[in-house]
């Protein structure tokens, strides 16, 4: 199997392949020369590789940035996110940090899409309903992918691991799994009971199970799996146990219109609010107000955000409310902001 990602440069039309490697987030760095030094502090006058190097030196994560050279010799920077290649324009906010000497404290650029997704869901008028419309299975697929990424971050990026594990962690996974078990029991109670020679049975995903066997063949194995989740000692083990639980329940029952776990929705809102506010502060000039109603500095706003994130780590809905206040206090028009993104 040829493990490559095919990408097409939107600037020059050139097609090339990027080999798969173990890495943080998505993408790898191509064409980066660690020995090259930036020759000019003005990003517009710097070559692509020099820009990447300058960003790396001031603490930016450049794992998904790489230089592209077109047939005409023109150099530009590409950003690979979720399998999609985009060109990083000269007016992108990341380059302002080069000119200012790195005033932004190590932002992780590959999470900036979260803000766009949160705004899109807010624009529907009901964020929770927009999330539920993704279907119950989305809860598990999103959770498993999150835990998979965390296994990489745990080894290579402790700062970002902490940010993400704050909302999606072992205890939350166990709560989400226990919620599934409760919903499964309620679902089975509503199933029609058939009889074979007088012995009652129900049908789960095309498989007939005697009612007397439900405890031993369905419920108990899942309860053991939840115990295994709670006993995990590291992110890799948690990912594997959660994946195993998901594979098991797929064979039993997953109703598309089943209500997502309250704990999952809370974590989803908390994580979405946190990364949205972080990007609003770092890249959109938004700030929190202090007790006197005055706007804080960017640095103090970021400190305030982290303090609240820790305080509300099990109450994502409160962090979500804080995000709405930040949006309102800074006069951010969600529809207008989305229109700007579409135009770009």
PDB file of C-alpha atoms in Angstrom, residues 77-275:
ATOM      1  CA  UNK A  77       3.903  28.668   2.085  1.00  0.00           C
ATOM      2  CA  UNK A  78       1.330  25.894   2.160  1.00  0.00           C
ATOM      3  CA  UNK A  79      -0.651  24.779   5.181  1.00  0.00           C
ATOM      4  CA  UNK A  80      -2.023  21.213   5.344  1.00  0.00           C
ATOM      5  CA  UNK A  81      -5.054  20.852   7.617  1.00  0.00           C
ATOM      6  CA  UNK A  82      -7.386  17.840   7.685  1.00  0.00           C
ATOM      7  CA  UNK A  83      -6.007  16.688   4.323  1.00  0.00           C
ATOM      8  CA  UNK A  84      -6.642  20.037   2.615  1.00  0.00           C
ATOM      9  CA  UNK A  85      -3.882  22.252   1.258  1.00  0.00           C
ATOM     10  CA  UNK A  86      -4.249  26.027   1.461  1.00  0.00           C
ATOM     11  CA  UNK A  87      -1.889  28.859   0.678  1.00  0.00           C
ATOM     12  CA  UNK A  88      -0.866  31.069   3.606  1.00  0.00           C
ATOM     13  CA  UNK A  89      -1.216  34.634   2.368  1.00  0.00           C
ATOM     14  CA  UNK A  90       1.225  37.402   3.340  1.00  0.00           C
ATOM     15  CA  UNK A  91      -1.446  39.147   5.399  1.00  0.00           C
ATOM     16  CA  UNK A  92      -2.161  36.060   7.525  1.00  0.00           C
ATOM     17  CA  UNK A  93      -2.059  36.955  11.258  1.00  0.00           C
ATOM     18  CA  UNK A  94       0.710  34.433  11.930  1.00  0.00           C
ATOM     19  CA  UNK A  95       3.248  36.672  10.167  1.00  0.00           C
ATOM     20  CA  UNK A  96       2.528  39.651  12.402  1.00  0.00           C
ATOM     21  CA  UNK A  97       4.380  37.795  15.139  1.00  0.00           C
ATOM     22  CA  UNK A  98       7.575  37.852  13.057  1.00  0.00           C
ATOM     23  CA  UNK A  99       7.508  41.636  12.776  1.00  0.00           C
ATOM     24  CA  UNK A 100       6.626  42.065  16.456  1.00  0.00           C
ATOM     25  CA  UNK A 101       9.235  39.609  17.625  1.00  0.00           C
ATOM     26  CA  UNK A 102       6.753  36.969  18.707  1.00  0.00           C
ATOM     27  CA  UNK A 103       4.207  38.569  21.010  1.00  0.00           C
ATOM     28  CA  UNK A 104       1.814  35.639  20.764  1.00  0.00           C
ATOM     29  CA  UNK A 105       2.657  32.847  23.170  1.00  0.00           C
ATOM     30  CA  UNK A 106       3.071  29.674  21.108  1.00  0.00           C
ATOM     31  CA  UNK A 107      -0.412  29.372  19.554  1.00  0.00           C
ATOM     32  CA  UNK A 108      -1.278  26.051  17.921  1.00  0.00           C
ATOM     33  CA  UNK A 109      -2.476  27.072  14.502  1.00  0.00           C
ATOM     34  CA  UNK A 110      -3.934  23.714  13.525  1.00  0.00           C
ATOM     35  CA  UNK A 111      -6.901  24.285  15.894  1.00  0.00           C
ATOM     36  CA  UNK A 112      -8.021  27.556  14.293  1.00  0.00           C
ATOM     37  CA  UNK A 113     -10.728  25.742  12.321  1.00  0.00           C
ATOM     38  CA  UNK A 114     -12.598  25.132  15.592  1.00  0.00           C
ATOM     39  CA  UNK A 115     -13.681  28.772  15.733  1.00  0.00           C
ATOM     40  CA  UNK A 116     -15.179  28.556  12.254  1.00  0.00           C
ATOM     41  CA  UNK A 117     -17.078  25.396  13.160  1.00  0.00           C
ATOM     42  CA  UNK A 118     -18.395  26.871  16.421  1.00  0.00           C
ATOM     43  CA  UNK A 119     -19.528  30.059  14.657  1.00  0.00           C
ATOM     44  CA  UNK A 120     -21.252  28.018  11.962  1.00  0.00           C
ATOM     45  CA  UNK A 121     -23.167  26.039  14.597  1.00  0.00           C
ATOM     46  CA  UNK A 122     -24.008  29.186  16.564  1.00  0.00           C
ATOM     47  CA  UNK A 123     -25.385  30.755  13.401  1.00  0.00           C
ATOM     48  CA  UNK A 124     -28.072  28.043  13.248  1.00  0.00           C
ATOM     49  CA  UNK A 125     -29.687  29.624  16.307  1.00  0.00           C
ATOM     50  CA  UNK A 126     -29.401  26.493  18.455  1.00  0.00           C
ATOM     51  CA  UNK A 127     -25.911  25.068  18.975  1.00  0.00           C
ATOM     52  CA  UNK A 128     -27.092  21.968  20.850  1.00  0.00           C
ATOM     53  CA  UNK A 129     -29.582  21.009  18.138  1.00  0.00           C
ATOM     54  CA  UNK A 130     -26.918  21.579  15.476  1.00  0.00           C
ATOM     55  CA  UNK A 131     -24.664  19.155  17.337  1.00  0.00           C
ATOM     56  CA  UNK A 132     -27.393  16.530  17.742  1.00  0.00           C
ATOM     57  CA  UNK A 133     -28.179  16.715  14.012  1.00  0.00           C
ATOM     58  CA  UNK A 134     -24.762  15.204  13.357  1.00  0.00           C
ATOM     59  CA  UNK A 135     -26.183  11.918  14.650  1.00  0.00           C
ATOM     60  CA  UNK A 136     -25.403   9.798  17.708  1.00  0.00           C
ATOM     61  CA  UNK A 137     -22.544   7.961  15.989  1.00  0.00           C
ATOM     62  CA  UNK A 138     -20.720  11.298  15.546  1.00  0.00           C
ATOM     63  CA  UNK A 139     -20.281  11.392  19.324  1.00  0.00           C
ATOM     64  CA  UNK A 140     -18.159   8.254  19.259  1.00  0.00           C
ATOM     65  CA  UNK A 141     -16.236   8.983  16.075  1.00  0.00           C
ATOM     66  CA  UNK A 142     -15.309  12.469  17.280  1.00  0.00           C
ATOM     67  CA  UNK A 143     -14.336  11.145  20.730  1.00  0.00           C
ATOM     68  CA  UNK A 144     -12.141   8.380  19.322  1.00  0.00           C
ATOM     69  CA  UNK A 145     -10.359  10.725  16.929  1.00  0.00           C
ATOM     70  CA  UNK A 146      -9.782  13.178  19.779  1.00  0.00           C
ATOM     71  CA  UNK A 147      -8.223  10.459  21.929  1.00  0.00           C
ATOM     72  CA  UNK A 148      -6.090   9.257  19.005  1.00  0.00           C
ATOM     73  CA  UNK A 149      -4.640  12.735  18.584  1.00  0.00           C
ATOM     74  CA  UNK A 150      -4.068  13.030  22.316  1.00  0.00           C
ATOM     75  CA  UNK A 151      -1.843   9.941  22.260  1.00  0.00           C
ATOM     76  CA  UNK A 152       0.490  11.853  19.914  1.00  0.00           C
ATOM     77  CA  UNK A 153       0.293  15.119  21.840  1.00  0.00           C
ATOM     78  CA  UNK A 154       1.053  13.362  25.128  1.00  0.00           C
ATOM     79  CA  UNK A 155       4.448  12.331  23.758  1.00  0.00           C
ATOM     80  CA  UNK A 156       5.347  15.429  21.754  1.00  0.00           C
ATOM     81  CA  UNK A 157       3.281  18.405  22.866  1.00  0.00           C
ATOM     82  CA  UNK A 158       2.391  18.417  26.592  1.00  0.00           C
ATOM     83  CA  UNK A 159       0.964  21.949  26.473  1.00  0.00           C
ATOM     84  CA  UNK A 160      -1.609  21.118  23.833  1.00  0.00           C
ATOM     85  CA  UNK A 161      -2.282  17.736  25.404  1.00  0.00           C
ATOM     86  CA  UNK A 162      -3.268  19.503  28.628  1.00  0.00           C
ATOM     87  CA  UNK A 163      -5.557  21.895  26.753  1.00  0.00           C
ATOM     88  CA  UNK A 164      -7.418  19.057  25.071  1.00  0.00           C
ATOM     89  CA  UNK A 165      -7.343  16.463  27.836  1.00  0.00           C
ATOM     90  CA  UNK A 166      -8.932  19.014  30.135  1.00  0.00           C
ATOM     91  CA  UNK A 167     -12.251  18.387  28.371  1.00  0.00           C
ATOM     92  CA  UNK A 168     -11.915  14.870  26.950  1.00  0.00           C
ATOM     93  CA  UNK A 169     -10.280  12.502  29.424  1.00  0.00           C
ATOM     94  CA  UNK A 170     -10.633   9.120  31.114  1.00  0.00           C
ATOM     95  CA  UNK A 171     -13.415  10.132  33.513  1.00  0.00           C
ATOM     96  CA  UNK A 172     -15.435  11.775  30.760  1.00  0.00           C
ATOM     97  CA  UNK A 173     -15.085   8.749  28.502  1.00  0.00           C
ATOM     98  CA  UNK A 174     -16.305   6.455  31.287  1.00  0.00           C
ATOM     99  CA  UNK A 175     -19.304   8.730  31.868  1.00  0.00           C
ATOM    100  CA  UNK A 176     -20.133   8.752  28.160  1.00  0.00           C
ATOM    101  CA  UNK A 177     -19.828   4.957  28.009  1.00  0.00           C
ATOM    102  CA  UNK A 178     -22.049   4.533  31.084  1.00  0.00           C
ATOM    103  CA  UNK A 179     -24.636   6.773  29.439  1.00  0.00           C
ATOM    104  CA  UNK A 180     -24.664   4.447  26.429  1.00  0.00           C
ATOM    105  CA  UNK A 181     -25.292   1.485  28.722  1.00  0.00           C
ATOM    106  CA  UNK A 182     -28.268   3.262  30.288  1.00  0.00           C
ATOM    107  CA  UNK A 183     -29.701   4.073  26.874  1.00  0.00           C
ATOM    108  CA  UNK A 184     -29.145   0.510  25.683  1.00  0.00           C
ATOM    109  CA  UNK A 185     -31.078  -0.890  28.650  1.00  0.00           C
ATOM    110  CA  UNK A 186     -33.942   1.547  27.962  1.00  0.00           C
ATOM    111  CA  UNK A 187     -33.900   0.585  24.263  1.00  0.00           C
ATOM    112  CA  UNK A 188     -34.073  -3.134  24.997  1.00  0.00           C
ATOM    113  CA  UNK A 189     -37.026  -2.633  27.324  1.00  0.00           C
ATOM    114  CA  UNK A 190     -38.953  -1.151  24.396  1.00  0.00           C
ATOM    115  CA  UNK A 191     -38.171  -4.028  22.032  1.00  0.00           C
ATOM    116  CA  UNK A 192     -40.907  -6.568  21.242  1.00  0.00           C
ATOM    117  CA  UNK A 193     -40.375  -9.841  23.090  1.00  0.00           C
ATOM    118  CA  UNK A 194     -40.709 -12.999  21.004  1.00  0.00           C
ATOM    119  CA  UNK A 195     -40.846 -16.579  22.167  1.00  0.00           C
ATOM    120  CA  UNK A 196     -39.137 -19.722  21.016  1.00  0.00           C
ATOM    121  CA  UNK A 197     -40.753 -22.809  22.554  1.00  0.00           C
ATOM    122  CA  UNK A 198     -42.011 -20.569  25.319  1.00  0.00           C
ATOM    123  CA  UNK A 199     -38.604 -18.994  26.022  1.00  0.00           C
ATOM    124  CA  UNK A 200     -38.599 -15.169  25.573  1.00  0.00           C
ATOM    125  CA  UNK A 201     -35.999 -13.490  23.361  1.00  0.00           C
ATOM    126  CA  UNK A 202     -35.346 -10.118  21.705  1.00  0.00           C
ATOM    127  CA  UNK A 203     -33.616  -9.222  18.461  1.00  0.00           C
ATOM    128  CA  UNK A 204     -30.624  -6.862  18.534  1.00  0.00           C
ATOM    129  CA  UNK A 205     -29.145  -5.874  15.202  1.00  0.00           C
ATOM    130  CA  UNK A 206     -30.453  -9.003  13.553  1.00  0.00           C
ATOM    131  CA  UNK A 207     -29.267 -11.296  16.311  1.00  0.00           C
ATOM    132  CA  UNK A 208     -31.720 -13.163  18.560  1.00  0.00           C
ATOM    133  CA  UNK A 209     -30.788 -13.156  22.255  1.00  0.00           C
ATOM    134  CA  UNK A 210     -32.698 -14.893  25.009  1.00  0.00           C
ATOM    135  CA  UNK A 211     -33.834 -12.419  27.667  1.00  0.00           C
ATOM    136  CA  UNK A 212     -32.143 -14.576  30.302  1.00  0.00           C
ATOM    137  CA  UNK A 213     -28.829 -14.172  28.431  1.00  0.00           C
ATOM    138  CA  UNK A 214     -28.902 -10.360  28.169  1.00  0.00           C
ATOM    139  CA  UNK A 215     -27.061  -9.794  31.451  1.00  0.00           C
ATOM    140  CA  UNK A 216     -24.223 -12.190  30.648  1.00  0.00           C
ATOM    141  CA  UNK A 217     -23.897 -11.656  26.912  1.00  0.00           C
ATOM    142  CA  UNK A 218     -24.704  -7.936  26.525  1.00  0.00           C
ATOM    143  CA  UNK A 219     -24.637  -5.843  29.702  1.00  0.00           C
ATOM    144  CA  UNK A 220     -21.867  -7.459  31.768  1.00  0.00           C
ATOM    145  CA  UNK A 221     -19.192  -7.407  29.008  1.00  0.00           C
ATOM    146  CA  UNK A 222     -19.851  -3.689  28.467  1.00  0.00           C
ATOM    147  CA  UNK A 223     -19.651  -2.986  32.191  1.00  0.00           C
ATOM    148  CA  UNK A 224     -16.282  -4.750  32.281  1.00  0.00           C
ATOM    149  CA  UNK A 225     -15.115  -2.583  29.405  1.00  0.00           C
ATOM    150  CA  UNK A 226     -16.087   0.558  31.313  1.00  0.00           C
ATOM    151  CA  UNK A 227     -14.032  -0.692  34.274  1.00  0.00           C
ATOM    152  CA  UNK A 228     -11.115  -1.232  31.882  1.00  0.00           C
ATOM    153  CA  UNK A 229     -11.505   2.360  30.659  1.00  0.00           C
ATOM    154  CA  UNK A 230     -11.370   3.651  34.240  1.00  0.00           C
ATOM    155  CA  UNK A 231      -8.257   1.550  34.906  1.00  0.00           C
ATOM    156  CA  UNK A 232      -6.227   2.934  31.998  1.00  0.00           C
ATOM    157  CA  UNK A 233      -2.965   4.586  32.979  1.00  0.00           C
ATOM    158  CA  UNK A 234      -2.018   6.516  29.863  1.00  0.00           C
ATOM    159  CA  UNK A 235      -3.617   8.145  26.775  1.00  0.00           C
ATOM    160  CA  UNK A 236      -2.662   5.306  24.433  1.00  0.00           C
ATOM    161  CA  UNK A 237      -4.417   2.746  26.625  1.00  0.00           C
ATOM    162  CA  UNK A 238      -7.465   4.995  26.944  1.00  0.00           C
ATOM    163  CA  UNK A 239      -7.661   5.329  23.174  1.00  0.00           C
ATOM    164  CA  UNK A 240      -7.454   1.570  22.661  1.00  0.00           C
ATOM    165  CA  UNK A 241     -10.053   0.764  25.326  1.00  0.00           C
ATOM    166  CA  UNK A 242     -12.454   3.397  23.974  1.00  0.00           C
ATOM    167  CA  UNK A 243     -11.991   2.088  20.457  1.00  0.00           C
ATOM    168  CA  UNK A 244     -12.708  -1.423  21.723  1.00  0.00           C
ATOM    169  CA  UNK A 245     -15.870  -0.257  23.463  1.00  0.00           C
ATOM    170  CA  UNK A 246     -17.068   1.467  20.272  1.00  0.00           C
ATOM    171  CA  UNK A 247     -16.433  -1.626  18.158  1.00  0.00           C
ATOM    172  CA  UNK A 248     -18.405  -3.702  20.666  1.00  0.00           C
ATOM    173  CA  UNK A 249     -21.445  -1.418  20.747  1.00  0.00           C
ATOM    174  CA  UNK A 250     -21.527  -1.144  16.962  1.00  0.00           C
ATOM    175  CA  UNK A 251     -22.344  -4.864  16.926  1.00  0.00           C
ATOM    176  CA  UNK A 252     -25.164  -4.365  19.418  1.00  0.00           C
ATOM    177  CA  UNK A 253     -27.038  -1.121  18.732  1.00  0.00           C
ATOM    178  CA  UNK A 254     -26.444   2.497  17.712  1.00  0.00           C
ATOM    179  CA  UNK A 255     -29.578   4.487  16.988  1.00  0.00           C
ATOM    180  CA  UNK A 256     -28.836   7.502  14.778  1.00  0.00           C
ATOM    181  CA  UNK A 257     -31.423   9.677  16.527  1.00  0.00           C
ATOM    182  CA  UNK A 258     -30.371   8.627  20.036  1.00  0.00           C
ATOM    183  CA  UNK A 259     -29.665  11.653  22.221  1.00  0.00           C
ATOM    184  CA  UNK A 260     -25.970  12.284  22.738  1.00  0.00           C
ATOM    185  CA  UNK A 261     -24.553  11.967  26.228  1.00  0.00           C
ATOM    186  CA  UNK A 262     -24.959  15.093  28.355  1.00  0.00           C
ATOM    187  CA  UNK A 263     -21.319  14.694  29.383  1.00  0.00           C
ATOM    188  CA  UNK A 264     -20.209  14.544  25.756  1.00  0.00           C
ATOM    189  CA  UNK A 265     -22.183  17.656  24.842  1.00  0.00           C
ATOM    190  CA  UNK A 266     -20.736  19.480  27.839  1.00  0.00           C
ATOM    191  CA  UNK A 267     -17.154  18.550  26.929  1.00  0.00           C
ATOM    192  CA  UNK A 268     -17.799  19.432  23.283  1.00  0.00           C
ATOM    193  CA  UNK A 269     -19.081  22.867  24.263  1.00  0.00           C
ATOM    194  CA  UNK A 270     -16.225  23.417  26.696  1.00  0.00           C
ATOM    195  CA  UNK A 271     -13.516  22.506  24.199  1.00  0.00           C
ATOM    196  CA  UNK A 272     -15.182  24.453  21.395  1.00  0.00           C
ATOM    197  CA  UNK A 273     -15.576  27.528  23.588  1.00  0.00           C
ATOM    198  CA  UNK A 274     -11.995  27.361  24.862  1.00  0.00           C
ATOM    199  CA  UNK A 275     -10.305  27.142  21.465  1.00  0.00           C
TER     200      UNK A 275
END
